[in-house]
Coordinates of C-alpha atoms and ligand atoms in Angstrom, one line a residue:
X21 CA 0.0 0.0 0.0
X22 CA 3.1 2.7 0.6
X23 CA 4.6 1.2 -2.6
X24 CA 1.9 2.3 -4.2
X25 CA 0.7 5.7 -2.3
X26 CA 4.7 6.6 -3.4
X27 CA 4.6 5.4 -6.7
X28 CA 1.4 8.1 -7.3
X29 CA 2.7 10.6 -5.4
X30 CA 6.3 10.9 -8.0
X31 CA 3.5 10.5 -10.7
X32 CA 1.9 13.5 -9.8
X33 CA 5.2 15.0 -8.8
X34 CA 6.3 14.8 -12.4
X35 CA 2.4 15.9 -13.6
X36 CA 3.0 19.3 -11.2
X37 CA 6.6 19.8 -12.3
X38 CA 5.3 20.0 -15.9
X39 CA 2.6 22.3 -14.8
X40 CA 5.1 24.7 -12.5
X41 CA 7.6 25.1 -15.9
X42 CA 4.3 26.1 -17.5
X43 CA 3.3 28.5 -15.0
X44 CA 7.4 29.7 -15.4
X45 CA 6.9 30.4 -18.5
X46 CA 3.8 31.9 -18.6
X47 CA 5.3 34.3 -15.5
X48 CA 8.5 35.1 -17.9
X49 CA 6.2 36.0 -20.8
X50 CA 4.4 38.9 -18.8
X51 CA 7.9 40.1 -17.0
X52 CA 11.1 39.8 -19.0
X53 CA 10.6 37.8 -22.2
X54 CA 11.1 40.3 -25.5
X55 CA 8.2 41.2 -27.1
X56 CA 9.5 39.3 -30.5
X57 CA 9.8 36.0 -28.6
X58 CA 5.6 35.5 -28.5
X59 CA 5.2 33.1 -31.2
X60 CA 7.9 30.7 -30.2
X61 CA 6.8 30.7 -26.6
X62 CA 3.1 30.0 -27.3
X63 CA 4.7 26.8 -29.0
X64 CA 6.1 25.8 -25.8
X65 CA 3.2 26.6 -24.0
X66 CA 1.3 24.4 -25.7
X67 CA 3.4 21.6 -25.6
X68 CA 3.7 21.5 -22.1
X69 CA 0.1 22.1 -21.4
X70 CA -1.1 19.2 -23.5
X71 CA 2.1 17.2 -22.8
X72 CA 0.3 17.6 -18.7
X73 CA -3.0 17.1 -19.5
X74 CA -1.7 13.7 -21.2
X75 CA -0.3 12.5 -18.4
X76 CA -3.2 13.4 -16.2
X77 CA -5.8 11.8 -18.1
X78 CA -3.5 9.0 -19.0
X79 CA -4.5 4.8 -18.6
X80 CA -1.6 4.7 -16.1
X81 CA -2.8 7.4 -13.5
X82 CA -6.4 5.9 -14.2
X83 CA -5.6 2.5 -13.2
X84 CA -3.5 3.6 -10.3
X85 CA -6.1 5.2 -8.7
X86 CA -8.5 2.6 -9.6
X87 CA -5.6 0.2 -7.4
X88 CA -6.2 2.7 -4.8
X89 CA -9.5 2.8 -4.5
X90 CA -9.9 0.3 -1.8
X91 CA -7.1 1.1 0.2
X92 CA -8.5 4.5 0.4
X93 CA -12.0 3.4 2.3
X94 CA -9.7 2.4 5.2
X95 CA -8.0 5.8 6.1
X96 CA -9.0 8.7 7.9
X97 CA -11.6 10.3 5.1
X98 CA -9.9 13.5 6.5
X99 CA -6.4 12.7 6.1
X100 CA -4.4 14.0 3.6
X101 CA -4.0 10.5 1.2
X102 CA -7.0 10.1 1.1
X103 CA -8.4 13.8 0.5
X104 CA -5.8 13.9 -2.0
X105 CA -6.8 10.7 -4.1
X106 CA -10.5 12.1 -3.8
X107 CA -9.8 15.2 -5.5
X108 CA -7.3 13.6 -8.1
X109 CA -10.3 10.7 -8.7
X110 CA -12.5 13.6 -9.2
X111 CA -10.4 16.1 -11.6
X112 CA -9.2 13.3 -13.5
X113 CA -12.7 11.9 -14.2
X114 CA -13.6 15.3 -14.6
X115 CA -11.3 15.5 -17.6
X116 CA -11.5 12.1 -19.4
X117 CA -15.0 13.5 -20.2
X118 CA -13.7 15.8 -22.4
X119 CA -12.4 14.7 -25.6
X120 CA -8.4 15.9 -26.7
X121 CA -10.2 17.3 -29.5
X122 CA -11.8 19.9 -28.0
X123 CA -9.2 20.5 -26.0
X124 CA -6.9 21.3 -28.5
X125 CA -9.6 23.4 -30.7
X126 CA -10.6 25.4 -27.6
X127 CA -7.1 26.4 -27.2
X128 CA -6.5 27.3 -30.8
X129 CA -9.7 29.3 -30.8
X130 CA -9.2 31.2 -27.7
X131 CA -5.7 32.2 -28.5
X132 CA -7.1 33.7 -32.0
X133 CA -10.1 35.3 -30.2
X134 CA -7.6 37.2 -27.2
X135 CA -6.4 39.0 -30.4
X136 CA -9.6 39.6 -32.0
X137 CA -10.7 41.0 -28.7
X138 CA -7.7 43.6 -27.8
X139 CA -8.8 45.4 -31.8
X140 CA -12.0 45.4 -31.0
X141 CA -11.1 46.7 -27.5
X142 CA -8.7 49.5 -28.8
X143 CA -11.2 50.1 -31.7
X144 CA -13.9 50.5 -29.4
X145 CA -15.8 48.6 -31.6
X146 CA -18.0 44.9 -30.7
X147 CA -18.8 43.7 -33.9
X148 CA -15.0 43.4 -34.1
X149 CA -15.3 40.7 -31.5
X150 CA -18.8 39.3 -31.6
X151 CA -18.4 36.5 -34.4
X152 CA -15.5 35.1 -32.5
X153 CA -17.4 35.6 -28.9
X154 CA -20.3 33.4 -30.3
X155 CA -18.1 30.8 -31.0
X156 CA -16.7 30.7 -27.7
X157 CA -20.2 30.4 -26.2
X158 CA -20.9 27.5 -28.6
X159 CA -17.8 25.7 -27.1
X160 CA -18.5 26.5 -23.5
X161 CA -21.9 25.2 -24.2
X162 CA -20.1 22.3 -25.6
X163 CA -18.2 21.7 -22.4
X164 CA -21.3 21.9 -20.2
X165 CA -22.6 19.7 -22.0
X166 CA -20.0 17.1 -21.7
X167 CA -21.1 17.4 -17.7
X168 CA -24.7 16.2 -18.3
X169 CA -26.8 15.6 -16.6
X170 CA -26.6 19.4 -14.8
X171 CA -28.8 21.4 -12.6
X172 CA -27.9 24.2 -14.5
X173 CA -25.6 24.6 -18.1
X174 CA -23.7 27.2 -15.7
X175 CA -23.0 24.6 -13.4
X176 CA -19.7 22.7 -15.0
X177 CA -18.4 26.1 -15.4
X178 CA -18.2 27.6 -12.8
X179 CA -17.2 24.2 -10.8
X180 CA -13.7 24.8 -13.0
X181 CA -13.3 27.8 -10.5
X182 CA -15.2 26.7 -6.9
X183 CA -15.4 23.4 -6.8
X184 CA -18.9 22.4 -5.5
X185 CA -20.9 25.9 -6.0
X186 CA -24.1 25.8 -7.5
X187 CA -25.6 28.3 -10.3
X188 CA -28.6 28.2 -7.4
X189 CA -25.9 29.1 -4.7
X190 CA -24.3 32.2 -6.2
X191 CA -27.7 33.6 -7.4
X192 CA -29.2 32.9 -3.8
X193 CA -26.9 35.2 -2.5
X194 CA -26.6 37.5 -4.8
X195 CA -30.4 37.8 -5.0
X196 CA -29.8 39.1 -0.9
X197 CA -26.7 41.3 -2.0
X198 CA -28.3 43.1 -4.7
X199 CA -30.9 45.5 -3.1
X200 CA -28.7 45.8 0.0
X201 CA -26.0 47.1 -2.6
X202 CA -27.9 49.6 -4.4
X203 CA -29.5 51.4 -1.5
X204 CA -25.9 51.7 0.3
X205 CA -24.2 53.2 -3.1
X206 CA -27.4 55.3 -3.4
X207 CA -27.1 56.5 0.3
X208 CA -23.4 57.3 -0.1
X209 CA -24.4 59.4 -3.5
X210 CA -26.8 61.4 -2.2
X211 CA -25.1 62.0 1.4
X212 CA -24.1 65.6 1.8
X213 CA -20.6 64.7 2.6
X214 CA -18.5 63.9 -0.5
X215 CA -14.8 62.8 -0.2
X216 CA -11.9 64.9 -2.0
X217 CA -8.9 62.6 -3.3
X218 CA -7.2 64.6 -5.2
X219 CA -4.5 64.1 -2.5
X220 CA -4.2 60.6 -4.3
X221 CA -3.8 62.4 -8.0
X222 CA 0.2 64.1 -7.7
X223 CA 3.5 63.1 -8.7
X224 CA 4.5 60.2 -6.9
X225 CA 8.2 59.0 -7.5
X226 CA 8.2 55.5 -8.8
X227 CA 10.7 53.8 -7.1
X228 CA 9.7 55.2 -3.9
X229 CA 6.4 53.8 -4.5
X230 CA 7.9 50.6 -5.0
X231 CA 9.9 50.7 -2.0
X232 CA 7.2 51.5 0.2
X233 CA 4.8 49.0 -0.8
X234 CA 7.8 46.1 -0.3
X235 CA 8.4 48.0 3.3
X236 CA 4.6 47.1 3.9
X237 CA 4.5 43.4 2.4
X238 CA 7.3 42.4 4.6
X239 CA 5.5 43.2 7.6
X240 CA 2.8 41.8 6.5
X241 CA 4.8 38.3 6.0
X242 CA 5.2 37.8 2.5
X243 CA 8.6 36.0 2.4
X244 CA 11.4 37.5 -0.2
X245 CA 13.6 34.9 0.4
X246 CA 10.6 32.2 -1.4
X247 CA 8.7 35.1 -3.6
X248 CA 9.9 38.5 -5.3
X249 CA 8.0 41.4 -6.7
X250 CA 8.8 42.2 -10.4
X251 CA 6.4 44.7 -13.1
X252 CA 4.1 43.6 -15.0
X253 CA 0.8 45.3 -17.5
X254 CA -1.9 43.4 -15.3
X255 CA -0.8 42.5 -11.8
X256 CA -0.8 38.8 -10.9
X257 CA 0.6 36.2 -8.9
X258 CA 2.3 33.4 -9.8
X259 CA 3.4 29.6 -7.9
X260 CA 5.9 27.3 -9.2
X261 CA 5.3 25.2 -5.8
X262 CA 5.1 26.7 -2.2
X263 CA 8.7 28.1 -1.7
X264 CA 9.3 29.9 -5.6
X265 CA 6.0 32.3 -4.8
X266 CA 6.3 35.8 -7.5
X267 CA 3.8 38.5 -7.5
X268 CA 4.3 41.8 -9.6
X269 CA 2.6 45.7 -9.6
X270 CA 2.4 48.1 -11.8
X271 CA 2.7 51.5 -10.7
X272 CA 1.1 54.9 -11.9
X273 CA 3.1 57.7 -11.7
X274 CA 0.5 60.6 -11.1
X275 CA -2.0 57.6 -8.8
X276 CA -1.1 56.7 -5.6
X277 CA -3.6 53.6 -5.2
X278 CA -3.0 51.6 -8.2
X279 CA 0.8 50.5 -7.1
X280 CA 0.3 50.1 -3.4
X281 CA -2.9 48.1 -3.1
X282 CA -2.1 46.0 -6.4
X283 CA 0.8 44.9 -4.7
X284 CA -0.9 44.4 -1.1
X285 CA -3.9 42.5 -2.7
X286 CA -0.9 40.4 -5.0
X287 CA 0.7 39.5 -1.7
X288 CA -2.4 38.2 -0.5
X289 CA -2.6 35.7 -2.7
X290 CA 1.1 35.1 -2.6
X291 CA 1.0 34.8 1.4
X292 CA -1.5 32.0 1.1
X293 CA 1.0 30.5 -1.5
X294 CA 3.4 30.2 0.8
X295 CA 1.9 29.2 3.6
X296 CA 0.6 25.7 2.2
X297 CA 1.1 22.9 3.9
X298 CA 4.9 20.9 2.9
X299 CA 3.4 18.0 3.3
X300 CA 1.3 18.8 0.1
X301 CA 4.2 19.9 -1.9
X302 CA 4.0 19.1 -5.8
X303 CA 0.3 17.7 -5.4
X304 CA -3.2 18.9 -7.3
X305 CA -4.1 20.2 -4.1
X306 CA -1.5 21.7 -3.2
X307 CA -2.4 25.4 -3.9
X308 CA -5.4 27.7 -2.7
X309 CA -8.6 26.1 -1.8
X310 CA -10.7 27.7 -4.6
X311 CA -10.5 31.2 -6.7
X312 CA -12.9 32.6 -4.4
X313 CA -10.9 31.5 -1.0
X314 CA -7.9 32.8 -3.3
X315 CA -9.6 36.3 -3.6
X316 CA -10.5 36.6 -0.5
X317 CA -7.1 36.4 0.6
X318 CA -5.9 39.1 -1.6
X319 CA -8.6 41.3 -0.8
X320 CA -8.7 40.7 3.0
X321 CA -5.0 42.1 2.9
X322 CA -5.4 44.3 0.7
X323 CA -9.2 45.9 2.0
X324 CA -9.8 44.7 5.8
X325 CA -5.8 45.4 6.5
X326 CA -5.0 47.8 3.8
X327 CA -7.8 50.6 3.6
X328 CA -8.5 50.1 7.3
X329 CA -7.8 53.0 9.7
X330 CA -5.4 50.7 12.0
X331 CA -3.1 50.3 9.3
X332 CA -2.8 54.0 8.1
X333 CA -2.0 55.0 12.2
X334 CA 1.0 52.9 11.7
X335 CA 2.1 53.5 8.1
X336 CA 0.3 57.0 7.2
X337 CA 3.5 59.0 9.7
X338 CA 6.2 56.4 7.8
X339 CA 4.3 57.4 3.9
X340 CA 4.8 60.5 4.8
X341 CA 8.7 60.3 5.5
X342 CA 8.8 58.7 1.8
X343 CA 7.0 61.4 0.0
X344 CA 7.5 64.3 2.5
X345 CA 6.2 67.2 -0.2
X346 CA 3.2 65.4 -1.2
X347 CA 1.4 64.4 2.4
X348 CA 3.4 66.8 4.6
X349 CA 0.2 69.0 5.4
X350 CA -2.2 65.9 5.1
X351 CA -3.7 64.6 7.7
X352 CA -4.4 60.9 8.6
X353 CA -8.4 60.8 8.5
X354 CA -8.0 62.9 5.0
X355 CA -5.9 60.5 3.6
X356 CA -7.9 57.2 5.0
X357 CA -10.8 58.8 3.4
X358 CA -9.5 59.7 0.2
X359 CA -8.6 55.9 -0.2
X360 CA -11.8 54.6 0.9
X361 CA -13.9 57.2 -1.7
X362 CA -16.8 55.9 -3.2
X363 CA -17.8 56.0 -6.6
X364 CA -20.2 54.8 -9.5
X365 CA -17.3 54.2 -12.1
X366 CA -17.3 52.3 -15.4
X367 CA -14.3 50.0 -14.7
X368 CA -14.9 47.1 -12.4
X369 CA -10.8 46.5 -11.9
X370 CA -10.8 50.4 -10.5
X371 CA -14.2 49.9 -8.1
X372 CA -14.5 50.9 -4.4
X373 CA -15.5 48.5 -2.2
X374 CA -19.3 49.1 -2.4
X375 CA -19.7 49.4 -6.0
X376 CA -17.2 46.3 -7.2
X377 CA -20.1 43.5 -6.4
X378 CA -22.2 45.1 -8.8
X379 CA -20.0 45.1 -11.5
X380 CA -19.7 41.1 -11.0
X381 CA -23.5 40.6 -10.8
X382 CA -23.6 42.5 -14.3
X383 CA -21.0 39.7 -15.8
X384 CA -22.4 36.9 -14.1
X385 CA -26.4 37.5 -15.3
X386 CA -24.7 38.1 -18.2
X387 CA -22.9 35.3 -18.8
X388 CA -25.7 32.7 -17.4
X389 CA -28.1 34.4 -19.7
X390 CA -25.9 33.9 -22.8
X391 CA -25.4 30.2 -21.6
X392 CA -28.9 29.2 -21.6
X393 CA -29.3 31.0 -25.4
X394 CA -31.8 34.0 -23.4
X395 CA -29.7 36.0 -24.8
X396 CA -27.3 36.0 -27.6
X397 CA -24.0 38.0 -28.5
X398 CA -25.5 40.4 -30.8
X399 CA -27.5 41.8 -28.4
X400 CA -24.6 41.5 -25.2
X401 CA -24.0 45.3 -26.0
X402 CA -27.2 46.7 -25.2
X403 CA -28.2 44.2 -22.3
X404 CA -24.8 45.4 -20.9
X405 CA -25.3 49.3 -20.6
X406 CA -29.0 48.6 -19.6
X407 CA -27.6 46.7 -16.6
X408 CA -25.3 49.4 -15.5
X409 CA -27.9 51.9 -15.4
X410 CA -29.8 49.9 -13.4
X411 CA -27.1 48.5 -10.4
X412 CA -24.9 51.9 -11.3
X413 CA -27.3 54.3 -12.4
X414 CA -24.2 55.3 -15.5
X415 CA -24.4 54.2 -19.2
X416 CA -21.1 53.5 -20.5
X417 CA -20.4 56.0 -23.8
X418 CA -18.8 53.1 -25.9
X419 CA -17.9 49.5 -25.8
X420 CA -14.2 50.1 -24.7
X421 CA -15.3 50.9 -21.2
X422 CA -18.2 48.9 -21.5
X423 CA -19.0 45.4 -22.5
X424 CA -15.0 45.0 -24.1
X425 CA -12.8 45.9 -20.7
X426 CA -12.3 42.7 -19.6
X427 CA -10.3 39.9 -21.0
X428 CA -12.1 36.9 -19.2
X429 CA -14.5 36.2 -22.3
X430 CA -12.2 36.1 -25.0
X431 CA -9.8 33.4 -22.9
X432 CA -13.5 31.6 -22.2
X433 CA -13.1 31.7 -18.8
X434 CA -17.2 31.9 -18.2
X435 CA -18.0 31.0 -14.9
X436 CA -15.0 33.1 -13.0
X437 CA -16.0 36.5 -12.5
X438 CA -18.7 36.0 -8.8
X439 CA -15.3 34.5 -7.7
X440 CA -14.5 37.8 -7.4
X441 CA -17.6 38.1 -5.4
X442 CA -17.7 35.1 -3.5
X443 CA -13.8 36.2 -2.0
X444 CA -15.2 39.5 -0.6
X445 CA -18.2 37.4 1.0
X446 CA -16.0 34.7 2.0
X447 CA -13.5 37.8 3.5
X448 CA -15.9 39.2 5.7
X449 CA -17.1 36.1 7.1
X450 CA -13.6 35.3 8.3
X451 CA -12.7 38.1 9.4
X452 CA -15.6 38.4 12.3
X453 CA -14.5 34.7 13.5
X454 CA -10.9 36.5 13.5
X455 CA -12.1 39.0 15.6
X456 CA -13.3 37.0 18.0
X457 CA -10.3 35.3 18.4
X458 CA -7.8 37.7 18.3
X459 CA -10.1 41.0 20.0
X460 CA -6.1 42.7 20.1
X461 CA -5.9 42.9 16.3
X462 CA -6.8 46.2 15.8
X463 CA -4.1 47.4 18.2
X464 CA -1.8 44.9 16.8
X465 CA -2.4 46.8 13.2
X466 CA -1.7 50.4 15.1
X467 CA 2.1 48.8 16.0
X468 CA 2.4 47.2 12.5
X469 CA 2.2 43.7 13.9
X470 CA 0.5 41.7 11.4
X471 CA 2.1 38.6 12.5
X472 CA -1.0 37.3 14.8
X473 CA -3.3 37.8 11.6
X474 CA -0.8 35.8 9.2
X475 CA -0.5 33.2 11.8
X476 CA -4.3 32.3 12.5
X477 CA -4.5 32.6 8.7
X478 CA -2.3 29.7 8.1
X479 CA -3.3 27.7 10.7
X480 CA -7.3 27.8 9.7
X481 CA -6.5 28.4 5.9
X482 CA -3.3 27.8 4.2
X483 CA -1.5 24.8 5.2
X484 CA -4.9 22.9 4.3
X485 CA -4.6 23.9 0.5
X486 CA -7.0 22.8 -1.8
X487 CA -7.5 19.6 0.8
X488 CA -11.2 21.0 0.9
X489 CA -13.7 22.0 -1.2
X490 CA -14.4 26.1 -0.7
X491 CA -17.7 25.8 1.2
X492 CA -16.9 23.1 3.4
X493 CA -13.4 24.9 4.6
X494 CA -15.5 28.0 5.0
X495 CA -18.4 26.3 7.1
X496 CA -15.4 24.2 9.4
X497 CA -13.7 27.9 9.8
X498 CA -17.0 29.9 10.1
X499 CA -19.4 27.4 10.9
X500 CA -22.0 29.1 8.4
X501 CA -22.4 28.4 4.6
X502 CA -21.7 31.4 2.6
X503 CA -23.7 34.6 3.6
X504 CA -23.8 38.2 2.5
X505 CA -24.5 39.5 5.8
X506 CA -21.2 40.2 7.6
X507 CA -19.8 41.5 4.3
X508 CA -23.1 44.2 4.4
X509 CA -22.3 44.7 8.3
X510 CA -18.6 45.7 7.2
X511 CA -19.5 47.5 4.5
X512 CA -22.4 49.7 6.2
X513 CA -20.3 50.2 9.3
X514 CA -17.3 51.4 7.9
X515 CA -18.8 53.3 4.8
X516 CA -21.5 54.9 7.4
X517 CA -18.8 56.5 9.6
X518 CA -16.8 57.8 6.5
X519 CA -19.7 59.3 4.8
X520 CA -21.2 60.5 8.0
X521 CA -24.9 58.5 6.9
Ligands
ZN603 ZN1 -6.9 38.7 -7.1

């Protein structure tokens, strides 16, 4: 029986190994690699992606689990074997029922359509896109349909990105989020206080940015000696196994927001990287327990900690050493509220932390509405701008910084964006169980000791890695299954006092 528990875990060594030169790749492409070098490193890409799902979907891992099978019904079901060979059983049944064909043919289209999508984008101009989006719907549809019998055609999708979550489950609690939403960004609009942030719009010196945002990340805990911090267009995060952890920023000149909390909300999800279990080193699971736990990692460090008043009475007096002219004659509560301002914007990547869940529920009704054929691509335009006047109350003025900002569609990745959503759900709800067992945070925050919250955070999250499924880590850390409320308590509490409602 340890023969063979070793003999699978080198086999899915060598699977993950594949998949981490992949990832190294994929990480050099968006850093260092010169521009000229793209065709020759989509090649490789390739090859290693399908040279992976090969061996994952091959005979040999098939009957090797099959061997295992009952072994398994002996151990702990807890334990970490037999968690693991669970979630292998499941991902590689998962894809055995999708043919190579379409694997390769999805991979060929979407690579075309990225392109088709970034004219159309700079053009401003849908019809650039739409012939390619409707084929990518047709293949989605495909792959759902692989998955029958479903609840839901959304179902199989968005499973790729939270395991276990239900089309019935996200639109549950979105249905509670929604109203609660709109009357808080409404309240905030028509509040007679209104932030100023212009402090945020002056000249901030590069690579002092830089240096202040590594400053914070180290206290924080993200570890340089198993991570680094490099540029990059888009930020992102990166793993090639729990101790090679690489995050990037991009930084704004004449912004101070888009360098510092890109790179605290990176570390998040580097943090929880790093803090996975050994034990699950070069395994499936070994990496964050969904895309929604994910983000609500980054955005716990980077919202909860980083636009939280704590914080800023530690760090605001050592930001002001770094850019002395700037915020000599600020003041703390000006500056906390400047990064905390609320507004109805077009661009879901630049939303405050009352208005970004709207954006999402736009994509997601969206997207299940275009899966079901209720609504098709010709029509994704107008269905778009109609939504965002009525979550947003703003109609965007062209498809640029409307229906065509994000990338997610033309890569196919349908069933991804209420991840975003889920993570600031899932952030809240963690963070009151945190509260109540650590009541000395806040002070902690004052003295820039962020060490208890990394600590607990590990403990409870990381080292279990993908070992659960999302909402069965999140009810044996919360004891609840997912609910909007705390997130609505947070959000009403914190945006009440700062806009005096
Ligand atoms: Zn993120």
């Amino acid at each position: 029986m340890q023969d063979k528990f070793k003999q699978l875990r080198t086999y899915l060594g060598e699977v993950m190994d594949l998949a981490a030169t992949a990832e190294l790749l994929g990480w050099d492409q968006q850093t260092y690699m010169p521009p000229g070098s793209n065709e020759g490193r989509s090649m490789q890409l390739a090859t290693l992606s399908r040279l992976t799902h090969e061996k994952f979907t091959s005979d040999e891992l098939g009957s090797a689990l099959e061997d295992l099978k009952s072994i398994v019904e002996e151990l702990d079901p807890n334990s970490d074997d037999a968690r693991l060979i669970a979630q292998v059983s499941k991902e590689f049944d998962k894809q055995r029922k999708v043919p190579n064909e379409y694997v390769a043919e999805f991979a060929r289209i979407t690579a075309l359509t990225h392109q088709t999508w970034e004219k159309a984008r700079q053009e401003s101009d849908f019809s650039i896109f739409r012939a390619d989006l409707e084929k990518i719907i047709a293949m989605r549809q495909e792959y759902a349909n692989f998955f029958q019998p479903y609840d839901h055609i959304y179902d199989p999708l968005l499973d790729d990105f939270e395991a276990g979550m239900k089309t019935a489950d996200v639109k549950k609690v979105f249905a509670d989020l929604r109203p609660r939403q709109v009357a808080l960004v409404n309240a905030i609009a028509e509040s007679s206080y209104q932030v100023d942030d212009s402090v945020l719009h002056q000249e901030f010196d590069e690579s002092t940015q830089w240096a202040f945002g590594e400053e914070v990340i180290k206290a924080f805990g993200y570890d340089f000696n198993r991570g680094r911090q490099d540029k990059s267009v888009h930020p992102f995060t990166s793993s090639f196994g729990n101790d090679d952890v690489r995050i990037t920023t991009r930084v704004a000149p004449n912004y101070f927001n888009t360098a510092l909390f890109g790179t605290l909300h990176e570390a998040g999800h580097g943090m929880y990287e790093q803090g996975i279990g050994k034990q699950l080193a070069r395994t499936p699971i070994s990496h964050g327990a969904s895309f929604g736990f994910h983000e609500s990692q980054s955005r716990m460090w980077e919202n909860l900690v980083g636009r939280g008043k704590p914080f800023w009475i530690a760090f605001f007096p050592r930001l002001q050493e770094y850019f002395p002219e700037a915020l000599r004659d600020v003041n703390l509560d000006d500056f906390y509220r400047a990064i905390n301002k609320v507004e109805r914007s077009l661009i879901r990547v630049e939303a405050d932390e009352t208005t970004y869940n709207l954006h999402i529920m736009v994509r997601f009704e969206l997207e299940i509405a275009l899966m079901t054929g209720e609504l098709s691509a010709v029509n994704l335009p107008e269905a778009w701008n109609q939504k965002y006047e009525d979550y947003l109350g703003i109609t965007p003025p062209d498809d640029a910084q409307g229906v065509l900002q994000d990338i997610h569609w033309s890569f196919g990745g349908f069933g991804y964006f209420s991840t975003y959503s889920l993570g600031n759900l899932i952030s809240s709800m963690l963070w009151e169980v945190i509260q109540g067992d650590l009541p000395d945070l806040q002070s902690q925050f004052e003295k820039a000791e962020f060490g208890g919250l990394l600590e607990w955070l590990r403990a409870n999250i990381y080292v279990h890695g993908a070992k659960y499924e999302p909402m069965e880590l999140l009810k044996m850390v919360t004891g609840s299954a997912l609910d909007a409320d705390p997130y609505m308590r947070y959000l009403e509490a914190k945006f009440g006092e700062i806009y005096k409602l």
